[in-house]
mmCIF file of C-alpha atoms in Angstrom:
data_model
loop_
_atom_site.group_PDB
_atom_site.id
_atom_site.type_symbol
_atom_site.label_atom_id
_atom_site.label_comp_id
_atom_site.label_asym_id
_atom_site.label_seq_id
_atom_site.Cartn_x
_atom_site.Cartn_y
_atom_site.Cartn_z
ATOM 1 C CA GLY A 26 -11.939 -8.185 19.326
ATOM 2 C CA GLN A 27 -10.983 -11.097 16.781
ATOM 3 C CA GLN A 28 -7.664 -11.886 17.362
ATOM 4 C CA LEU A 29 -5.223 -12.413 14.420
ATOM 5 C CA ASN A 30 -1.531 -14.199 13.814
ATOM 6 C CA GLN A 31 0.469 -14.002 11.502
ATOM 7 C CA SER A 32 3.435 -15.716 11.062
ATOM 8 C CA PRO A 33 6.550 -15.402 10.529
ATOM 9 C CA GLN A 34 7.058 -12.298 11.551
ATOM 10 C CA SER A 35 9.378 -11.846 8.770
ATOM 11 C CA MET A 36 12.171 -13.784 6.238
ATOM 12 C CA PHE A 37 15.018 -13.288 4.573
ATOM 13 C CA ILE A 38 15.277 -15.427 1.539
ATOM 14 C CA GLN A 39 17.443 -16.289 -1.137
ATOM 15 C CA GLU A 40 16.346 -15.220 -5.156
ATOM 16 C CA GLY A 41 14.472 -18.193 -6.150
ATOM 17 C CA GLU A 42 13.838 -19.359 -2.851
ATOM 18 C CA ASP A 43 10.061 -20.726 -2.352
ATOM 19 C CA VAL A 44 8.204 -19.145 0.670
ATOM 20 C CA SER A 45 5.039 -19.828 3.228
ATOM 21 C CA MET A 46 2.888 -17.843 6.058
ATOM 22 C CA ASN A 47 0.178 -17.569 7.632
ATOM 23 C CA CYS A 48 -3.193 -17.080 9.781
ATOM 24 C CA THR A 49 -4.791 -18.259 11.921
ATOM 25 C CA SER A 50 -7.695 -16.504 14.064
ATOM 26 C CA SER A 51 -9.862 -17.070 16.473
ATOM 27 C CA SER A 52 -12.967 -16.858 15.617
ATOM 28 C CA ILE A 53 -14.210 -18.361 11.618
ATOM 29 C CA PHE A 54 -14.090 -15.785 8.538
ATOM 30 C CA ASN A 55 -16.157 -15.362 5.854
ATOM 31 C CA THR A 56 -13.439 -14.540 3.587
ATOM 32 C CA TRP A 57 -9.520 -13.986 3.016
ATOM 33 C CA LEU A 58 -7.984 -11.785 1.667
ATOM 34 C CA TRP A 59 -3.504 -11.260 0.493
ATOM 35 C CA TYR A 60 -2.725 -7.972 0.572
ATOM 36 C CA LYS A 61 0.753 -6.855 -0.246
ATOM 37 C CA GLN A 62 2.675 -3.431 0.733
ATOM 38 C CA ASP A 63 5.211 -1.775 -1.565
ATOM 39 C CA PRO A 64 7.912 0.391 1.103
ATOM 40 C CA GLY A 65 5.912 3.321 0.447
ATOM 41 C CA GLU A 66 2.852 2.108 -0.360
ATOM 42 C CA GLY A 67 -0.769 1.483 1.037
ATOM 43 C CA PRO A 68 -1.293 -2.318 1.092
ATOM 44 C CA VAL A 69 -3.111 -4.150 -2.667
ATOM 45 C CA LEU A 70 -5.075 -7.397 -2.598
ATOM 46 C CA LEU A 71 -2.891 -9.624 -3.977
ATOM 47 C CA ILE A 72 -5.515 -13.468 -3.672
ATOM 48 C CA ALA A 73 -9.392 -13.248 -1.924
ATOM 49 C CA LEU A 74 -11.100 -16.615 -0.565
ATOM 50 C CA TYR A 75 -14.622 -17.405 -0.235
ATOM 51 C CA LYS A 76 -15.270 -20.456 0.667
ATOM 52 C CA ALA A 77 -13.514 -23.701 2.805
ATOM 53 C CA GLY A 78 -10.868 -25.567 1.559
ATOM 54 C CA GLU A 79 -10.358 -22.806 -1.756
ATOM 55 C CA LEU A 80 -7.371 -22.695 -3.358
ATOM 56 C CA THR A 81 -6.580 -19.581 -5.226
ATOM 57 C CA SER A 82 -3.069 -18.542 -7.391
ATOM 58 C CA ASN A 83 -2.393 -15.771 -8.630
ATOM 59 C CA GLY A 84 0.701 -16.435 -11.100
ATOM 60 C CA ARG A 85 3.519 -17.642 -8.959
ATOM 61 C CA LEU A 86 1.597 -16.917 -5.350
ATOM 62 C CA THR A 87 -1.328 -20.116 -3.929
ATOM 63 C CA ALA A 88 -3.181 -19.292 -1.306
ATOM 64 C CA GLN A 89 -5.930 -22.124 0.946
ATOM 65 C CA PHE A 90 -8.779 -20.859 2.584
ATOM 66 C CA GLY A 91 -8.361 -23.700 5.214
ATOM 67 C CA ILE A 92 -11.314 -26.641 5.595
ATOM 68 C CA THR A 93 -12.580 -25.296 9.020
ATOM 69 C CA ARG A 94 -12.730 -20.952 7.933
ATOM 70 C CA LYS A 95 -10.347 -20.256 10.699
ATOM 71 C CA ASP A 96 -6.878 -20.112 8.370
ATOM 72 C CA SER A 97 -5.330 -19.676 5.915
ATOM 73 C CA PHE A 98 -1.331 -20.399 3.850
ATOM 74 C CA LEU A 99 -0.307 -18.257 1.303
ATOM 75 C CA ASN A 100 2.993 -19.479 -0.734
ATOM 76 C CA ILE A 101 5.213 -17.546 -3.355
ATOM 77 C CA SER A 102 7.118 -20.030 -5.597
ATOM 78 C CA ALA A 103 10.414 -18.944 -6.731
ATOM 79 C CA SER A 104 11.225 -15.756 -5.729
ATOM 80 C CA ILE A 105 12.415 -12.212 -7.236
ATOM 81 C CA PRO A 106 13.549 -9.332 -5.857
ATOM 82 C CA SER A 107 10.078 -7.327 -6.761
ATOM 83 C CA ASP A 108 8.513 -9.711 -4.250
ATOM 84 C CA VAL A 109 9.802 -7.858 -1.396
ATOM 85 C CA GLY A 110 7.892 -5.644 1.264
ATOM 86 C CA ILE A 111 4.715 -6.349 3.278
ATOM 87 C CA TYR A 112 2.011 -9.001 3.346
ATOM 88 C CA PHE A 113 -0.574 -9.059 5.341
ATOM 89 C CA CYS A 114 -3.584 -11.603 5.396
ATOM 90 C CA ALA A 115 -6.448 -10.272 6.907
ATOM 91 C CA GLY A 116 -10.114 -11.686 7.990
ATOM 92 C CA GLN A 117 -13.640 -10.927 6.628
ATOM 93 C CA LEU A 118 -17.041 -11.025 8.496
ATOM 94 C CA ASN A 119 -20.513 -10.090 6.851
ATOM 95 C CA SER A 120 -22.159 -9.838 10.386
ATOM 96 C CA GLY A 121 -25.215 -9.196 8.955
ATOM 97 C CA GLY A 122 -26.490 -6.945 5.950
ATOM 98 C CA SER A 123 -23.672 -5.088 5.229
ATOM 99 C CA ASN A 124 -21.100 -4.598 8.163
ATOM 100 C CA TYR A 125 -18.714 -5.350 6.633
ATOM 101 C CA LYS A 126 -15.362 -6.588 9.349
ATOM 102 C CA LEU A 127 -12.670 -6.770 8.435
ATOM 103 C CA THR A 128 -9.813 -7.835 11.353
ATOM 104 C CA PHE A 129 -6.035 -8.054 8.947
ATOM 105 C CA GLY A 130 -2.724 -9.502 11.026
ATOM 106 C CA LYS A 131 0.705 -8.160 11.965
ATOM 107 C CA GLY A 132 2.250 -9.014 8.422
ATOM 108 C CA THR A 133 4.810 -10.342 7.235
ATOM 109 C CA LEU A 134 8.067 -8.317 6.197
ATOM 110 C CA LEU A 135 10.116 -10.474 3.347
ATOM 111 C CA THR A 136 12.992 -9.465 2.237
ATOM 112 C CA VAL A 137 15.060 -11.615 -1.229
ATOM 113 C CA ASN A 138 18.840 -11.506 -1.517
ATOM 114 C CA PRO A 139 19.476 -11.616 -5.249
ATOM 115 C CA GLU B 16 -7.630 6.922 -12.727
ATOM 116 C CA ALA B 17 -9.586 5.089 -9.596
ATOM 117 C CA GLN B 18 -7.564 6.356 -6.183
ATOM 118 C CA VAL B 19 -8.074 7.499 -2.942
ATOM 119 C CA THR B 20 -6.132 10.682 -2.184
ATOM 120 C CA GLN B 21 -4.290 11.533 1.281
ATOM 121 C CA ASN B 22 -2.710 14.728 2.086
ATOM 122 C CA PRO B 23 0.069 15.049 3.388
ATOM 123 C CA ARG B 24 2.337 12.846 2.869
ATOM 124 C CA TYR B 25 4.395 13.910 5.188
ATOM 125 C CA LEU B 26 3.578 16.068 8.229
ATOM 126 C CA ILE B 27 5.936 16.927 11.280
ATOM 127 C CA THR B 28 3.659 18.531 14.304
ATOM 128 C CA VAL B 29 4.328 19.111 17.924
ATOM 129 C CA THR B 30 2.085 18.008 21.219
ATOM 130 C CA GLY B 31 -1.249 20.394 21.625
ATOM 131 C CA LYS B 32 -1.582 21.722 17.852
ATOM 132 C CA LYS B 33 -4.676 20.269 15.990
ATOM 133 C CA LEU B 34 -4.622 19.386 12.094
ATOM 134 C CA THR B 35 -6.333 17.249 10.336
ATOM 135 C CA VAL B 36 -5.202 14.378 7.246
ATOM 136 C CA THR B 37 -8.269 14.625 4.606
ATOM 137 C CA CYS B 38 -8.928 11.786 2.163
ATOM 138 C CA SER B 39 -10.715 11.366 -0.985
ATOM 139 C CA GLN B 40 -11.513 8.517 -3.089
ATOM 140 C CA ASN B 41 -13.303 9.441 -6.866
ATOM 141 C CA MET B 42 -15.506 5.662 -7.465
ATOM 142 C CA ASN B 43 -18.176 6.563 -5.637
ATOM 143 C CA HIS B 44 -17.464 4.395 -2.586
ATOM 144 C CA GLU B 45 -19.568 4.231 0.385
ATOM 145 C CA TYR B 46 -17.166 2.050 2.526
ATOM 146 C CA MET B 47 -14.172 4.237 4.023
ATOM 147 C CA SER B 48 -11.820 3.765 6.746
ATOM 148 C CA TRP B 49 -8.955 4.723 8.638
ATOM 149 C CA TYR B 50 -5.850 2.762 10.103
ATOM 150 C CA ARG B 51 -2.810 3.259 11.304
ATOM 151 C CA GLN B 52 0.380 0.979 10.764
ATOM 152 C CA ASP B 53 3.237 0.435 14.110
ATOM 153 C CA PRO B 54 5.705 -1.590 13.546
ATOM 154 C CA GLY B 55 5.093 -5.109 14.910
ATOM 155 C CA LEU B 56 1.428 -4.106 14.946
ATOM 156 C CA GLY B 57 0.160 -4.160 11.595
ATOM 157 C CA LEU B 58 -3.228 -2.459 10.821
ATOM 158 C CA ARG B 59 -5.700 -1.497 13.161
ATOM 159 C CA GLN B 60 -8.643 0.838 12.354
ATOM 160 C CA ILE B 61 -9.312 3.711 13.582
ATOM 161 C CA TYR B 62 -12.911 4.791 11.728
ATOM 162 C CA TYR B 63 -15.389 3.941 9.508
ATOM 163 C CA SER B 64 -18.091 4.925 7.861
ATOM 164 C CA MET B 65 -20.397 3.687 5.951
ATOM 165 C CA ASN B 66 -21.827 5.631 4.213
ATOM 166 C CA VAL B 67 -22.173 9.697 4.696
ATOM 167 C CA GLU B 68 -23.191 10.664 7.979
ATOM 168 C CA ALA B 69 -22.703 7.202 9.406
ATOM 169 C CA THR B 70 -19.578 7.185 11.333
ATOM 170 C CA ASP B 71 -18.269 4.106 13.723
ATOM 171 C CA LYS B 72 -14.784 3.384 15.764
ATOM 172 C CA GLY B 73 -12.799 0.985 14.496
ATOM 173 C CA ASP B 74 -10.032 -0.791 17.055
ATOM 174 C CA VAL B 75 -8.189 2.250 18.114
ATOM 175 C CA PRO B 76 -10.475 5.799 18.179
ATOM 176 C CA GLU B 77 -9.015 6.880 21.696
ATOM 177 C CA GLY B 78 -7.663 10.992 20.692
ATOM 178 C CA TYR B 79 -9.011 11.237 16.976
ATOM 179 C CA LYS B 80 -12.058 12.027 14.930
ATOM 180 C CA VAL B 81 -13.959 11.507 11.520
ATOM 181 C CA SER B 82 -16.581 13.142 9.623
ATOM 182 C CA ARG B 83 -18.484 12.223 6.468
ATOM 183 C CA LYS B 84 -19.727 15.781 5.618
ATOM 184 C CA GLU B 85 -19.601 14.720 1.636
ATOM 185 C CA LYS B 86 -19.217 10.573 0.529
ATOM 186 C CA ARG B 87 -16.391 11.634 -1.422
ATOM 187 C CA ASN B 88 -14.460 12.761 1.516
ATOM 188 C CA PHE B 89 -13.144 11.495 5.202
ATOM 189 C CA PRO B 90 -10.847 13.572 7.055
ATOM 190 C CA LEU B 91 -8.989 12.324 10.138
ATOM 191 C CA ILE B 92 -8.201 15.056 13.032
ATOM 192 C CA LEU B 93 -6.214 14.651 15.974
ATOM 193 C CA GLU B 94 -7.371 17.737 18.033
ATOM 194 C CA SER B 95 -4.729 17.587 20.128
ATOM 195 C CA PRO B 96 -1.888 15.811 19.491
ATOM 196 C CA SER B 97 0.393 13.681 21.198
ATOM 197 C CA PRO B 98 3.448 12.024 20.487
ATOM 198 C CA ASN B 99 2.242 8.576 20.737
ATOM 199 C CA GLN B 100 0.391 9.208 18.072
ATOM 200 C CA THR B 101 3.264 9.408 15.297
ATOM 201 C CA SER B 102 2.433 6.971 13.007
ATOM 202 C CA LEU B 103 1.820 5.403 8.829
ATOM 203 C CA TYR B 104 -1.630 6.215 8.221
ATOM 204 C CA PHE B 105 -4.204 5.007 5.514
ATOM 205 C CA CYS B 106 -6.930 5.545 4.967
ATOM 206 C CA ALA B 107 -8.490 3.241 2.375
ATOM 207 C CA SER B 108 -12.549 3.344 0.164
ATOM 208 C CA SER B 109 -13.834 0.491 -0.306
ATOM 209 C CA LEU B 110 -17.482 -0.444 -2.959
ATOM 210 C CA MET B 111 -20.362 -1.572 0.370
ATOM 211 C CA GLY B 112 -17.232 -1.964 2.848
ATOM 212 C CA LEU B 113 -15.890 -5.733 0.984
ATOM 213 C CA GLY B 114 -12.794 -6.457 1.500
ATOM 214 C CA GLU B 115 -11.862 -7.266 -1.706
ATOM 215 C CA LYS B 116 -12.496 -3.932 -3.055
ATOM 216 C CA LEU B 117 -11.176 -1.880 -0.842
ATOM 217 C CA PHE B 118 -8.256 0.880 -2.154
ATOM 218 C CA PHE B 119 -6.028 2.175 0.674
ATOM 219 C CA GLY B 120 -4.190 5.256 -0.355
ATOM 220 C CA SER B 121 -0.682 5.840 -0.345
ATOM 221 C CA GLY B 122 0.007 6.934 3.335
ATOM 222 C CA THR B 123 0.473 9.768 5.447
ATOM 223 C CA GLN B 124 3.578 9.256 8.119
ATOM 224 C CA LEU B 125 2.283 11.445 11.041
ATOM 225 C CA SER B 126 5.512 12.801 13.121
ATOM 226 C CA VAL B 127 4.845 14.111 16.340
ATOM 227 C CA LEU B 128 7.404 16.174 19.199
#
Protein backbone atom coordinates (compact mmCIF):
# COMPACT_ATOMS: atom_id res chain seq x y z
CA GLY A 1 0.00 0.00 0.00
CA GLN A 2 0.92 3.66 -0.03
CA GLN A 3 3.57 4.83 2.42
CA LEU A 4 3.65 8.19 4.12
CA ASN A 5 6.91 9.36 5.67
CA GLN A 6 6.31 11.98 8.33
CA SER A 7 9.15 13.88 9.96
CA PRO A 8 10.36 14.62 12.45
CA GLN A 9 9.14 11.87 14.76
CA SER A 10 9.30 14.20 17.75
CA MET A 11 10.20 17.78 18.59
CA PHE A 12 11.05 19.56 21.82
CA ILE A 13 10.81 23.33 21.53
CA GLN A 14 10.57 26.44 23.67
CA GLU A 15 7.37 28.42 23.85
CA GLY A 16 7.36 31.12 21.17
CA GLU A 17 9.41 29.17 18.64
CA ASP A 18 8.15 28.26 15.19
CA VAL A 19 7.66 24.61 14.22
CA SER A 20 7.80 22.88 10.87
CA MET A 21 6.93 19.27 10.01
CA ASN A 22 6.37 17.51 6.71
CA CYS A 23 5.09 14.42 4.97
CA THR A 24 6.24 12.76 1.79
CA SER A 25 4.55 10.02 -0.16
CA SER A 26 5.61 7.41 -2.68
CA SER A 27 2.56 8.27 -4.80
CA ILE A 28 0.19 11.18 -5.39
CA PHE A 29 -2.87 12.21 -3.41
CA ASN A 30 -5.96 14.25 -4.28
CA THR A 31 -6.18 15.72 -0.78
CA TRP A 32 -3.76 16.33 2.07
CA LEU A 33 -5.04 16.61 5.63
CA TRP A 34 -3.45 17.57 8.92
CA TYR A 35 -4.85 16.38 12.25
CA LYS A 36 -3.91 17.04 15.86
CA GLN A 37 -4.36 14.58 18.70
CA ASP A 38 -4.48 15.94 22.24
CA PRO A 39 -3.46 13.55 25.02
CA GLY A 40 -6.27 11.11 25.78
CA GLU A 41 -8.40 12.14 22.81
CA GLY A 42 -8.98 11.22 19.19
CA PRO A 43 -7.45 13.21 16.32
CA VAL A 44 -9.17 16.40 15.20
CA LEU A 45 -8.86 17.98 11.75
CA LEU A 46 -6.73 21.14 11.56
CA ILE A 47 -6.39 21.86 7.85
CA ALA A 48 -7.52 20.31 4.58
CA LEU A 49 -5.74 20.96 1.25
CA TYR A 50 -7.27 20.16 -2.13
CA LYS A 51 -5.02 21.53 -4.87
CA ALA A 52 -1.36 21.19 -5.74
CA GLY A 53 0.45 24.34 -4.60
CA GLU A 54 -2.37 25.40 -2.27
CA LEU A 55 -1.31 27.27 0.86
CA THR A 56 -3.90 27.42 3.65
CA SER A 57 -3.83 29.00 7.10
CA ASN A 58 -5.80 28.35 10.25
CA GLY A 59 -4.75 30.86 12.89
CA ARG A 60 -1.08 30.25 13.67
CA LEU A 61 -1.05 27.14 11.49
CA THR A 62 -0.10 27.15 7.82
CA ALA A 63 -0.05 24.10 5.55
CA GLN A 64 0.88 23.59 1.91
CA PHE A 65 0.00 20.97 -0.69
CA GLY A 66 3.19 20.20 -2.61
CA ILE A 67 3.40 20.88 -6.32
CA THR A 68 4.22 17.24 -7.07
CA ARG A 69 1.14 16.15 -5.03
CA LYS A 70 3.47 13.82 -3.13
CA ASP A 71 4.24 16.02 -0.16
CA SER A 72 2.84 18.50 2.33
CA PHE A 73 4.15 20.54 5.22
CA LEU A 74 2.68 22.13 8.33
CA ASN A 75 4.08 25.18 10.09
CA ILE A 76 3.09 26.43 13.53
CA SER A 77 4.19 29.94 14.38
CA ALA A 78 4.84 31.32 17.87
CA SER A 79 4.13 28.02 19.63
CA ILE A 80 2.24 27.96 22.94
CA PRO A 81 1.95 25.20 25.57
CA SER A 82 -1.46 24.03 24.29
CA ASP A 83 0.14 23.13 20.95
CA VAL A 84 1.45 20.00 22.68
CA GLY A 85 0.18 16.81 21.09
CA ILE A 86 0.67 14.46 18.17
CA TYR A 87 0.28 15.87 14.67
CA PHE A 88 -0.71 13.51 11.87
CA CYS A 89 -0.64 14.08 8.16
CA ALA A 90 -2.98 12.06 5.99
CA GLY A 91 -3.29 11.66 2.27
CA GLN A 92 -6.55 10.88 0.56
CA LEU A 93 -7.06 9.41 -2.89
CA ASN A 94 -10.39 9.00 -4.57
CA SER A 95 -9.81 5.75 -6.40
CA GLY A 96 -13.17 5.83 -8.08
CA GLY A 97 -16.76 6.40 -7.03
CA SER A 98 -17.06 6.87 -3.29
CA ASN A 99 -14.02 4.81 -2.35
CA TYR A 100 -11.83 7.33 -0.52
CA LYS A 101 -8.66 5.66 0.73
CA LEU A 102 -7.12 7.58 3.61
CA THR A 103 -3.51 6.91 4.62
CA PHE A 104 -2.00 8.36 7.80
CA GLY A 105 1.59 9.29 8.58
CA LYS A 106 3.16 7.98 11.79
CA GLY A 107 2.80 11.28 13.60
CA THR A 108 5.02 14.01 15.05
CA LEU A 109 5.03 14.33 18.83
CA LEU A 110 5.37 17.98 19.79
CA THR A 111 6.45 19.08 23.25
CA VAL A 112 6.48 22.78 24.12
CA ASN A 113 8.45 23.95 27.13
CA PRO A 114 6.91 27.04 28.78
CA GLU B 1 -24.10 17.18 19.83
CA ALA B 2 -22.45 15.39 16.92
CA GLN B 3 -20.24 12.63 18.23
CA VAL B 4 -18.72 9.21 17.90
CA THR B 5 -19.08 7.18 21.10
CA GLN B 6 -16.82 4.26 21.92
CA ASN B 7 -17.12 1.91 24.87
CA PRO B 8 -15.39 0.97 27.00
CA ARG B 9 -12.70 3.63 27.41
CA TYR B 10 -10.32 1.18 29.08
CA LEU B 11 -10.30 -2.61 28.97
CA ILE B 12 -7.97 -5.20 30.48
CA THR B 13 -8.53 -8.78 29.46
CA VAL B 14 -6.73 -12.10 29.14
CA THR B 15 -5.56 -13.98 26.09
CA GLY B 16 -8.34 -15.83 24.31
CA LYS B 17 -11.33 -14.20 26.00
CA LYS B 18 -13.65 -12.82 23.34
CA LEU B 19 -14.44 -9.13 23.57
CA THR B 20 -16.38 -6.46 21.72
CA VAL B 21 -15.68 -2.74 21.55
CA THR B 22 -18.77 -0.79 20.61
CA CYS B 23 -18.92 2.29 18.40
CA SER B 24 -21.92 4.46 17.69
CA GLN B 25 -22.34 7.71 15.75
CA ASN B 26 -25.28 10.11 15.67
CA MET B 27 -24.47 11.97 12.44
CA ASN B 28 -26.10 9.57 9.96
CA HIS B 29 -22.69 8.94 8.37
CA GLU B 30 -22.39 6.23 5.75
CA TYR B 31 -18.69 5.59 6.37
CA MET B 32 -17.27 4.13 9.58
CA SER B 33 -13.80 2.82 10.32
CA TRP B 34 -11.61 1.29 13.02
CA TYR B 35 -7.96 2.23 13.59
CA ARG B 36 -5.32 1.08 16.00
CA GLN B 37 -2.62 3.40 17.26
CA ASP B 38 0.75 2.08 18.40
CA PRO B 39 3.87 4.04 19.40
CA GLY B 40 6.04 4.75 16.37
CA LEU B 41 3.47 3.27 13.97
CA GLY B 42 0.81 5.95 13.91
CA LEU B 43 -2.77 5.13 12.95
CA ARG B 44 -3.38 1.96 11.01
CA GLN B 45 -6.75 1.07 9.58
CA ILE B 46 -8.25 -2.26 10.67
CA TYR B 47 -11.61 -2.37 8.88
CA TYR B 48 -13.95 0.10 7.30
CA SER B 49 -17.55 0.17 6.16
CA MET B 50 -19.01 2.26 3.37
CA ASN B 51 -22.61 1.51 4.41
CA VAL B 52 -24.88 -1.03 6.11
CA GLU B 53 -23.82 -4.61 5.36
CA ALA B 54 -20.77 -3.32 3.42
CA THR B 55 -17.47 -3.89 5.21
CA ASP B 56 -13.93 -4.26 3.92
CA LYS B 57 -10.45 -4.94 5.24
CA GLY B 58 -8.04 -2.15 6.00
CA ASP B 59 -4.29 -2.53 6.37
CA VAL B 60 -4.19 -4.69 9.54
CA PRO B 61 -7.40 -6.80 9.69
CA GLU B 62 -5.92 -10.05 11.07
CA GLY B 63 -7.46 -11.09 14.37
CA TYR B 64 -10.43 -8.72 14.11
CA LYS B 65 -14.03 -8.89 12.94
CA VAL B 66 -16.61 -6.18 12.39
CA SER B 67 -20.27 -5.97 11.52
CA ARG B 68 -22.52 -3.19 10.21
CA LYS B 69 -26.12 -4.22 10.75
CA GLU B 70 -27.29 -0.67 11.44
CA LYS B 71 -26.00 2.61 10.05
CA ARG B 72 -25.13 4.08 13.45
CA ASN B 73 -23.24 1.11 14.96
CA PHE B 74 -19.94 -0.50 13.99
CA PRO B 75 -18.65 -2.88 16.69
CA LEU B 76 -15.12 -4.28 16.67
CA ILE B 77 -14.88 -7.93 17.73
CA LEU B 78 -11.77 -9.75 18.93
CA GLU B 79 -12.72 -13.42 18.94
CA SER B 80 -9.50 -14.60 20.60
CA PRO B 81 -7.41 -11.62 21.72
CA SER B 82 -3.64 -11.95 21.92
CA PRO B 83 -1.06 -9.71 23.62
CA ASN B 84 0.00 -8.18 20.28
CA GLN B 85 -3.47 -6.65 20.08
CA THR B 86 -2.72 -4.49 23.10
CA SER B 87 -3.19 -1.05 21.62
CA LEU B 88 -5.20 2.16 21.55
CA TYR B 89 -8.22 1.77 19.29
CA PHE B 90 -10.18 4.53 17.57
CA CYS B 91 -13.50 4.40 15.80
CA ALA B 92 -14.25 7.11 13.26
CA SER B 93 -17.12 8.07 11.02
CA SER B 94 -17.38 10.31 8.00
CA LEU B 95 -19.79 11.71 5.49
CA MET B 96 -19.18 9.75 2.28
CA GLY B 97 -15.77 8.61 3.49
CA LEU B 98 -14.22 12.05 3.12
CA GLY B 99 -11.19 12.55 5.36
CA GLU B 100 -11.98 16.20 5.97
CA LYS B 101 -15.30 15.14 7.47
CA LEU B 102 -13.81 12.38 9.65
CA PHE B 103 -14.89 12.39 13.30
CA PHE B 104 -12.99 10.25 15.79
CA GLY B 105 -14.17 8.72 19.04
CA SER B 106 -12.16 9.24 22.25
CA GLY B 107 -10.42 5.89 22.01
CA THR B 108 -10.35 2.54 23.80
CA GLN B 109 -7.14 1.51 25.52
CA LEU B 110 -7.00 -2.29 25.39
CA SER B 111 -4.53 -4.42 27.32
CA VAL B 112 -4.40 -8.15 26.63
CA LEU B 113 -2.47 -10.08 29.30
